[in-house]
mmCIF file of C-alpha atoms in Angstrom:
data_model
loop_
_atom_site.group_PDB
_atom_site.id
_atom_site.type_symbol
_atom_site.label_atom_id
_atom_site.label_comp_id
_atom_site.label_asym_id
_atom_site.label_seq_id
_atom_site.Cartn_x
_atom_site.Cartn_y
_atom_site.Cartn_z
ATOM 1 C CA MET A 997 0.134 0.114 0.360
ATOM 2 C CA ILE A 998 2.707 2.414 1.079
ATOM 3 C CA LYS A 999 5.027 0.980 -1.966
ATOM 4 C CA SER A 1000 1.902 2.024 -4.325
ATOM 5 C CA LEU A 1001 0.778 5.325 -2.802
ATOM 6 C CA PHE A 1002 5.089 6.431 -2.993
ATOM 7 C CA ILE A 1003 5.100 5.898 -7.369
ATOM 8 C CA VAL A 1004 2.020 7.331 -7.618
ATOM 9 C CA LEU A 1005 3.256 10.686 -5.785
ATOM 10 C CA LEU A 1006 6.254 10.315 -6.311
ATOM 11 C CA PRO A 1007 6.064 11.900 -10.257
ATOM 12 C CA PHE A 1008 4.054 14.833 -8.034
ATOM 13 C CA ALA A 1009 6.714 15.740 -5.906
ATOM 14 C CA ALA A 1010 9.000 15.384 -9.407
ATOM 15 C CA ILE A 1011 7.484 17.866 -10.831
ATOM 16 C CA TYR A 1012 6.950 20.209 -6.917
ATOM 17 C CA GLY A 1013 10.785 19.727 -7.154
ATOM 18 C CA LEU A 1014 10.945 20.970 -10.625
ATOM 19 C CA MET A 1015 8.762 24.134 -9.995
ATOM 20 C CA GLN A 1016 10.801 24.754 -7.096
ATOM 21 C CA ILE A 1017 14.326 24.690 -8.968
ATOM 22 C CA HIS A 1018 12.391 26.600 -11.778
ATOM 23 C CA TRP A 1019 11.338 29.716 -9.256
ATOM 24 C CA LEU A 1020 14.426 29.627 -7.645
ATOM 25 C CA LEU A 1021 16.192 29.849 -11.039
ATOM 26 C CA GLY A 1022 13.587 32.547 -11.894
ATOM 27 C CA SER A 1023 14.738 34.395 -8.578
ATOM 28 C CA LEU A 1024 18.244 34.762 -9.596
ATOM 29 C CA ALA A 1025 17.591 35.984 -13.517
ATOM 30 C CA LEU A 1026 15.187 38.765 -12.108
ATOM 31 C CA VAL A 1027 17.740 39.781 -9.518
ATOM 32 C CA GLY A 1028 20.798 39.518 -11.843
ATOM 33 C CA MET A 1029 18.570 41.900 -14.230
ATOM 34 C CA CYS A 1030 17.852 43.964 -11.758
ATOM 35 C CA TRP A 1031 21.966 44.465 -10.407
ATOM 36 C CA VAL A 1032 22.650 44.627 -14.350
ATOM 37 C CA VAL A 1033 19.738 47.336 -14.693
ATOM 38 C CA ARG A 1034 20.932 49.206 -11.653
ATOM 39 C CA LYS A 1035 24.736 49.681 -12.102
ATOM 40 C CA SER A 1036 23.500 50.497 -16.295
ATOM 41 C CA TRP A 1037 21.398 53.402 -15.025
ATOM 42 C CA ARG A 1038 24.022 54.154 -11.879
ATOM 43 C CA LYS A 1039 26.786 54.121 -15.328
ATOM 44 C CA ALA A 1040 24.131 56.259 -17.497
ATOM 45 C CA LYS A 1041 23.707 58.592 -14.140
ATOM 46 C CA GLU A 1042 27.202 59.155 -14.360
ATOM 47 C CA ALA A 1043 27.765 60.044 -17.693
ATOM 48 C CA GLN A 1044 25.283 62.609 -17.759
ATOM 49 C CA ARG A 1045 27.198 64.319 -14.525
ATOM 50 C CA ARG A 1046 30.219 64.288 -16.739
ATOM 51 C CA GLY A 1047 29.011 65.019 -19.467
ATOM 52 C CA ASP A 1048 29.729 63.323 -23.493
ATOM 53 C CA MET A 1049 29.643 63.983 -26.744
ATOM 54 C CA SER A 1050 26.538 64.576 -27.604
ATOM 55 C CA SER A 1051 27.516 67.857 -25.716
ATOM 56 C CA TYR A 1052 29.724 69.342 -28.533
ATOM 57 C CA SER A 1053 28.222 71.145 -31.122
ATOM 58 C CA THR A 1054 29.507 74.030 -31.359
ATOM 59 C CA GLY A 1055 30.064 73.625 -35.413
ATOM 60 C CA SER A 1056 33.398 73.069 -34.915
ATOM 61 C CA ASP A 1057 35.158 69.978 -34.864
ATOM 62 C CA ALA A 1058 38.816 71.997 -33.692
ATOM 63 C CA LEU A 1059 36.886 74.250 -31.586
ATOM 64 C CA ASN A 1060 34.909 71.328 -29.709
ATOM 65 C CA TRP A 1061 38.158 69.635 -28.791
ATOM 66 C CA ALA A 1062 40.085 73.234 -27.330
ATOM 67 C CA LEU A 1063 36.649 73.372 -24.991
ATOM 68 C CA ALA A 1064 36.933 69.660 -24.594
ATOM 69 C CA LEU A 1065 40.259 70.365 -21.890
ATOM 70 C CA ALA A 1066 38.911 71.944 -19.774
ATOM 71 C CA HIS A 1067 35.851 68.885 -19.387
ATOM 72 C CA PRO A 1068 35.578 68.221 -15.765
ATOM 73 C CA MET A 1069 36.045 71.752 -15.097
ATOM 74 C CA ALA A 1070 32.106 73.059 -16.885
ATOM 75 C CA PHE A 1071 30.276 69.906 -16.349
ATOM 76 C CA HIS A 1072 30.531 70.353 -12.537
ATOM 77 C CA SER A 1073 31.050 73.836 -12.929
ATOM 78 C CA ILE A 1074 28.140 74.951 -14.706
ATOM 79 C CA GLN A 1075 24.793 73.429 -15.952
ATOM 80 C CA ASP A 1076 24.837 71.036 -19.004
ATOM 81 C CA GLY A 1077 28.843 72.214 -19.409
ATOM 82 C CA PHE A 1078 29.633 75.401 -21.571
ATOM 83 C CA SER A 1079 30.797 73.471 -25.261
ATOM 84 C CA GLY A 1080 26.995 74.039 -26.737
ATOM 85 C CA ALA A 1081 26.587 77.691 -25.754
ATOM 86 C CA VAL A 1082 28.042 81.249 -27.921
ATOM 87 C CA SER A 1083 26.896 83.798 -25.056
ATOM 88 C CA GLY A 1084 24.854 83.877 -22.155
ATOM 89 C CA THR A 1085 23.949 82.931 -18.799
ATOM 90 C CA ASP A 1086 21.652 83.237 -16.716
ATOM 91 C CA ASP A 1087 22.112 85.668 -13.382
ATOM 92 C CA GLN A 1088 23.490 82.782 -10.755
ATOM 93 C CA LEU A 1089 25.493 81.585 -12.889
ATOM 94 C CA THR A 1090 26.857 85.531 -13.652
ATOM 95 C CA LEU A 1091 26.704 86.238 -9.776
ATOM 96 C CA GLN A 1092 28.695 82.971 -9.888
ATOM 97 C CA LEU A 1093 30.785 83.044 -12.626
ATOM 98 C CA ARG A 1094 32.043 86.617 -13.383
ATOM 99 C CA PRO A 1095 34.323 87.207 -10.191
ATOM 100 C CA GLN A 1096 36.184 83.710 -10.605
ATOM 101 C CA VAL A 1097 36.687 84.895 -14.466
ATOM 102 C CA LEU A 1098 37.713 88.586 -13.897
ATOM 103 C CA HIS A 1099 39.968 86.886 -11.052
ATOM 104 C CA HIS A 1100 41.408 84.713 -12.775
ATOM 105 C CA LEU A 1101 42.160 86.170 -16.055
ATOM 106 C CA GLY A 1102 44.166 89.395 -14.145
ATOM 107 C CA LEU A 1103 41.749 91.521 -14.341
ATOM 108 C CA ARG A 1104 39.464 93.555 -11.780
ATOM 109 C CA THR A 1105 36.032 92.045 -10.620
ATOM 110 C CA ASP A 1106 34.642 95.346 -9.996
ATOM 111 C CA LEU A 1107 35.525 96.339 -13.648
ATOM 112 C CA SER A 1108 31.982 97.318 -15.336
ATOM 113 C CA ASP A 1109 31.015 94.998 -18.379
ATOM 114 C CA GLU A 1110 32.129 97.969 -20.670
ATOM 115 C CA GLN A 1111 35.495 98.174 -18.883
ATOM 116 C CA ALA A 1112 36.020 94.443 -19.452
ATOM 117 C CA GLN A 1113 35.154 93.968 -22.147
ATOM 118 C CA GLU A 1114 37.440 97.356 -23.692
ATOM 119 C CA GLN A 1115 40.641 95.532 -21.307
ATOM 120 C CA LEU A 1116 39.658 92.166 -21.434
ATOM 121 C CA PRO A 1117 41.092 91.080 -25.833
ATOM 122 C CA ALA A 1118 44.723 93.426 -25.067
ATOM 123 C CA ALA A 1119 45.280 91.610 -21.587
ATOM 124 C CA LEU A 1120 44.566 88.052 -22.835
ATOM 125 C CA ARG A 1121 46.732 88.932 -25.738
ATOM 126 C CA GLN A 1122 49.701 89.278 -23.485
ATOM 127 C CA ARG A 1123 49.533 87.052 -20.895
ATOM 128 C CA TRP A 1124 47.339 83.754 -21.586
ATOM 129 C CA PHE A 1125 50.045 81.739 -22.036
ATOM 130 C CA MET A 1126 50.963 81.904 -18.805
ATOM 131 C CA LEU A 1127 47.930 82.075 -16.293
ATOM 132 C CA ASP A 1128 48.866 79.802 -13.675
ATOM 133 C CA LEU A 1129 51.988 79.067 -14.738
ATOM 134 C CA GLN A 1130 53.983 82.728 -13.508
ATOM 135 C CA ARG A 1131 54.829 81.706 -10.007
ATOM 136 C CA PRO A 1132 55.729 77.598 -9.523
ATOM 137 C CA HIS A 1133 56.720 76.009 -6.265
ATOM 138 C CA ARG A 1134 60.405 74.261 -6.088
ATOM 139 C CA GLU A 1135 58.815 70.494 -5.525
ATOM 140 C CA ASP A 1136 55.682 71.379 -8.807
ATOM 141 C CA ASP A 1137 55.728 69.440 -11.427
ATOM 142 C CA LEU A 1138 55.855 71.942 -14.804
ATOM 143 C CA ARG A 1139 54.660 68.870 -17.021
ATOM 144 C CA ALA A 1140 51.484 68.335 -15.095
ATOM 145 C CA ALA A 1141 51.148 72.531 -13.578
ATOM 146 C CA MET A 1142 51.059 73.170 -17.728
ATOM 147 C CA ALA A 1143 48.056 70.245 -18.483
ATOM 148 C CA PHE A 1144 45.787 72.175 -15.103
ATOM 149 C CA ALA A 1145 47.293 75.500 -16.882
ATOM 150 C CA CYS A 1146 45.604 74.624 -20.781
ATOM 151 C CA ALA A 1147 42.074 73.461 -18.727
ATOM 152 C CA ARG A 1148 42.113 76.239 -17.179
ATOM 153 C CA VAL A 1149 42.410 78.630 -19.619
ATOM 154 C CA ALA A 1150 39.738 77.145 -22.219
ATOM 155 C CA PHE A 1151 37.762 77.500 -19.047
ATOM 156 C CA PHE A 1152 38.189 80.698 -19.028
ATOM 157 C CA VAL A 1153 38.715 81.792 -21.702
ATOM 158 C CA ARG A 1154 35.237 80.200 -22.633
ATOM 159 C CA SER A 1155 32.997 81.575 -19.960
ATOM 160 C CA ALA A 1156 34.073 85.570 -20.656
ATOM 161 C CA ARG A 1157 32.471 84.487 -23.842
ATOM 162 C CA MET A 1158 29.615 83.399 -22.014
ATOM 163 C CA LEU A 1159 29.403 86.520 -19.976
ATOM 164 C CA ASN A 1160 29.809 88.424 -23.032
ATOM 165 C CA LEU A 1161 32.900 90.249 -21.364
ATOM 166 C CA LEU A 1162 35.165 88.506 -24.752
ATOM 167 C CA PRO A 1163 34.054 89.401 -28.649
ATOM 168 C CA ASP A 1164 34.237 86.072 -30.680
ATOM 169 C CA GLU A 1165 36.943 86.200 -32.498
ATOM 170 C CA ALA A 1166 39.682 86.510 -29.880
ATOM 171 C CA HIS A 1167 37.317 84.337 -27.503
ATOM 172 C CA LEU A 1168 38.256 81.431 -30.464
ATOM 173 C CA HIS A 1169 41.564 82.248 -31.572
ATOM 174 C CA ILE A 1170 42.589 82.369 -27.437
ATOM 175 C CA LEU A 1171 40.978 78.964 -27.426
ATOM 176 C CA LEU A 1172 42.546 76.895 -30.164
ATOM 177 C CA LEU A 1173 46.825 77.899 -29.795
ATOM 178 C CA ASN A 1174 46.203 76.880 -26.240
ATOM 179 C CA ALA A 1175 44.593 73.662 -27.722
ATOM 180 C CA GLN A 1176 47.120 73.532 -30.074
ATOM 181 C CA ARG A 1177 49.436 74.293 -27.184
ATOM 182 C CA ALA A 1178 48.218 71.173 -25.402
ATOM 183 C CA GLN A 1179 48.691 69.107 -27.922
ATOM 184 C CA GLU A 1180 52.106 69.545 -28.714
ATOM 185 C CA CYS A 1181 52.457 68.925 -25.057
ATOM 186 C CA PHE A 1182 51.121 65.563 -24.324
ATOM 187 C CA GLY A 1183 50.936 62.867 -26.714
ATOM 188 C CA SER A 1184 46.969 61.785 -26.180
ATOM 189 C CA TRP A 1185 43.770 62.159 -23.961
ATOM 190 C CA GLN A 1186 44.787 60.096 -21.423
ATOM 191 C CA ASP A 1187 48.566 62.022 -21.350
ATOM 192 C CA PHE A 1188 47.443 65.012 -21.137
ATOM 193 C CA GLY A 1189 44.251 63.826 -18.220
ATOM 194 C CA SER A 1190 46.572 61.521 -16.225
ATOM 195 C CA ALA A 1191 49.204 64.624 -16.180
ATOM 196 C CA TYR A 1192 45.769 67.378 -15.706
ATOM 197 C CA ALA A 1193 45.308 65.197 -12.373
ATOM 198 C CA ARG A 1194 48.025 65.844 -11.147
ATOM 199 C CA GLY A 1195 47.834 69.313 -11.782
ATOM 200 C CA ARG A 1196 45.553 69.640 -10.152
ATOM 201 C CA ALA A 1197 46.421 68.274 -7.057
ATOM 202 C CA GLN A 1198 49.582 69.521 -6.896
ATOM 203 C CA TRP A 1199 47.770 73.127 -7.280
ATOM 204 C CA LEU A 1200 44.621 72.348 -4.477
ATOM 205 C CA ALA A 1201 47.981 71.086 -1.933
ATOM 206 C CA GLN A 1202 49.496 74.386 -1.635
ATOM 207 C CA GLY A 1203 45.834 75.727 -0.493
ATOM 208 C CA ARG A 1204 45.241 77.022 -3.932
ATOM 209 C CA ALA A 1205 41.450 77.413 -5.138
ATOM 210 C CA ASP A 1206 40.169 75.881 -8.140
ATOM 211 C CA VAL A 1207 36.107 76.110 -9.656
ATOM 212 C CA LEU A 1208 36.032 72.106 -9.918
ATOM 213 C CA GLY A 1209 35.446 71.692 -6.053
ATOM 214 C CA LYS A 1210 36.351 67.736 -6.122
ATOM 215 C CA LEU A 1211 39.122 65.800 -6.339
ATOM 216 C CA PHE A 1212 39.379 63.556 -9.911
ATOM 217 C CA SER A 1213 42.334 60.951 -10.042
ATOM 218 C CA GLU A 1214 44.186 59.183 -13.269
ATOM 219 C CA ASP A 1215 42.662 55.984 -12.887
ATOM 220 C CA GLU A 1216 39.064 58.193 -13.765
ATOM 221 C CA VAL A 1217 41.462 59.293 -16.085
ATOM 222 C CA ALA A 1218 42.241 56.315 -16.874
ATOM 223 C CA GLN A 1219 38.491 55.037 -16.699
ATOM 224 C CA TRP A 1220 36.713 58.106 -19.219
ATOM 225 C CA VAL A 1221 39.113 57.030 -22.316
ATOM 226 C CA THR A 1222 37.917 53.196 -22.966
ATOM 227 C CA GLU A 1223 34.258 55.353 -22.813
ATOM 228 C CA PRO A 1224 32.862 55.791 -26.261
ATOM 229 C CA GLN A 1225 30.530 58.480 -25.652
ATOM 230 C CA HIS A 1226 33.319 60.500 -23.672
ATOM 231 C CA PRO A 1227 35.264 63.576 -25.544
ATOM 232 C CA TRP A 1228 38.325 62.169 -24.399
ATOM 233 C CA HIS A 1229 38.383 58.323 -25.851
ATOM 234 C CA ALA A 1230 35.874 60.234 -29.413
ATOM 235 C CA MET A 1231 37.957 63.756 -30.478
ATOM 236 C CA ASP A 1232 41.360 62.426 -31.956
ATOM 237 C CA TRP A 1233 43.604 63.352 -30.019
ATOM 238 C CA GLN A 1234 46.157 64.813 -33.501
ATOM 239 C CA LEU A 1235 42.924 66.053 -34.945
ATOM 240 C CA ALA A 1236 44.361 69.261 -36.678
ATOM 241 C CA LEU A 1237 43.293 72.775 -35.343
ATOM 242 C CA LEU A 1238 44.868 75.867 -37.505
ATOM 243 C CA PRO A 1239 44.933 76.702 -40.912
ATOM 244 C CA GLN A 1240 48.920 76.222 -41.669
ATOM 245 C CA GLY A 1241 50.202 79.321 -40.583
ATOM 246 C CA ALA A 1242 47.635 80.596 -38.416
ATOM 247 C CA ALA A 1243 49.536 80.611 -35.034
ATOM 248 C CA THR A 1244 50.850 83.010 -35.015
#
């Protein structure tokens, strides 16, 4: 009797066991899918905060390249970065940026717009290549300092244009000269980015301020240059930036 009952119930037990295994495998698959979706969402949010190639829409590959030198600073300091805009900032951003721009570019922060517009082009032509390089500390890595200076020139010159303090021709000329300097000093986006990370760290180590507001590492740079949508991966480091004879 018991044997007969066991034989009758065995198929049902097997089916039940298979159902339990199937449920377990389904649950594990669901958990795995949720983990993948969450990881992808987190990476997408990080990429959005960091900015990507879709933000570079000036219509000029050379200008996009020149602006990408300041990519980490731009996307931390300005909503959606500054690469797509030619000019114009909201009032809050103007209050934040204007004193920093004038101070960094060597002008008094209490100048009127008209005074700044009159003085800034000549001031930049005379000293853009010396910004952040005038008084290096004895222990500074000068190559790292150069990368940091290139990034900051790109950021502050573009910001000056957004604030309508600098005419477009002067803004474009200085940005492209600065980009050519970076291209001649470094061999790739990773080379530049790693030097920039070191240069910024040594700048902050001396108690000096910077608009980025957070550290980034050479390891992060190594990650960025592998991501297809990051400008430091997608843009050709060897892009021709200036017509022959333009660097005067």
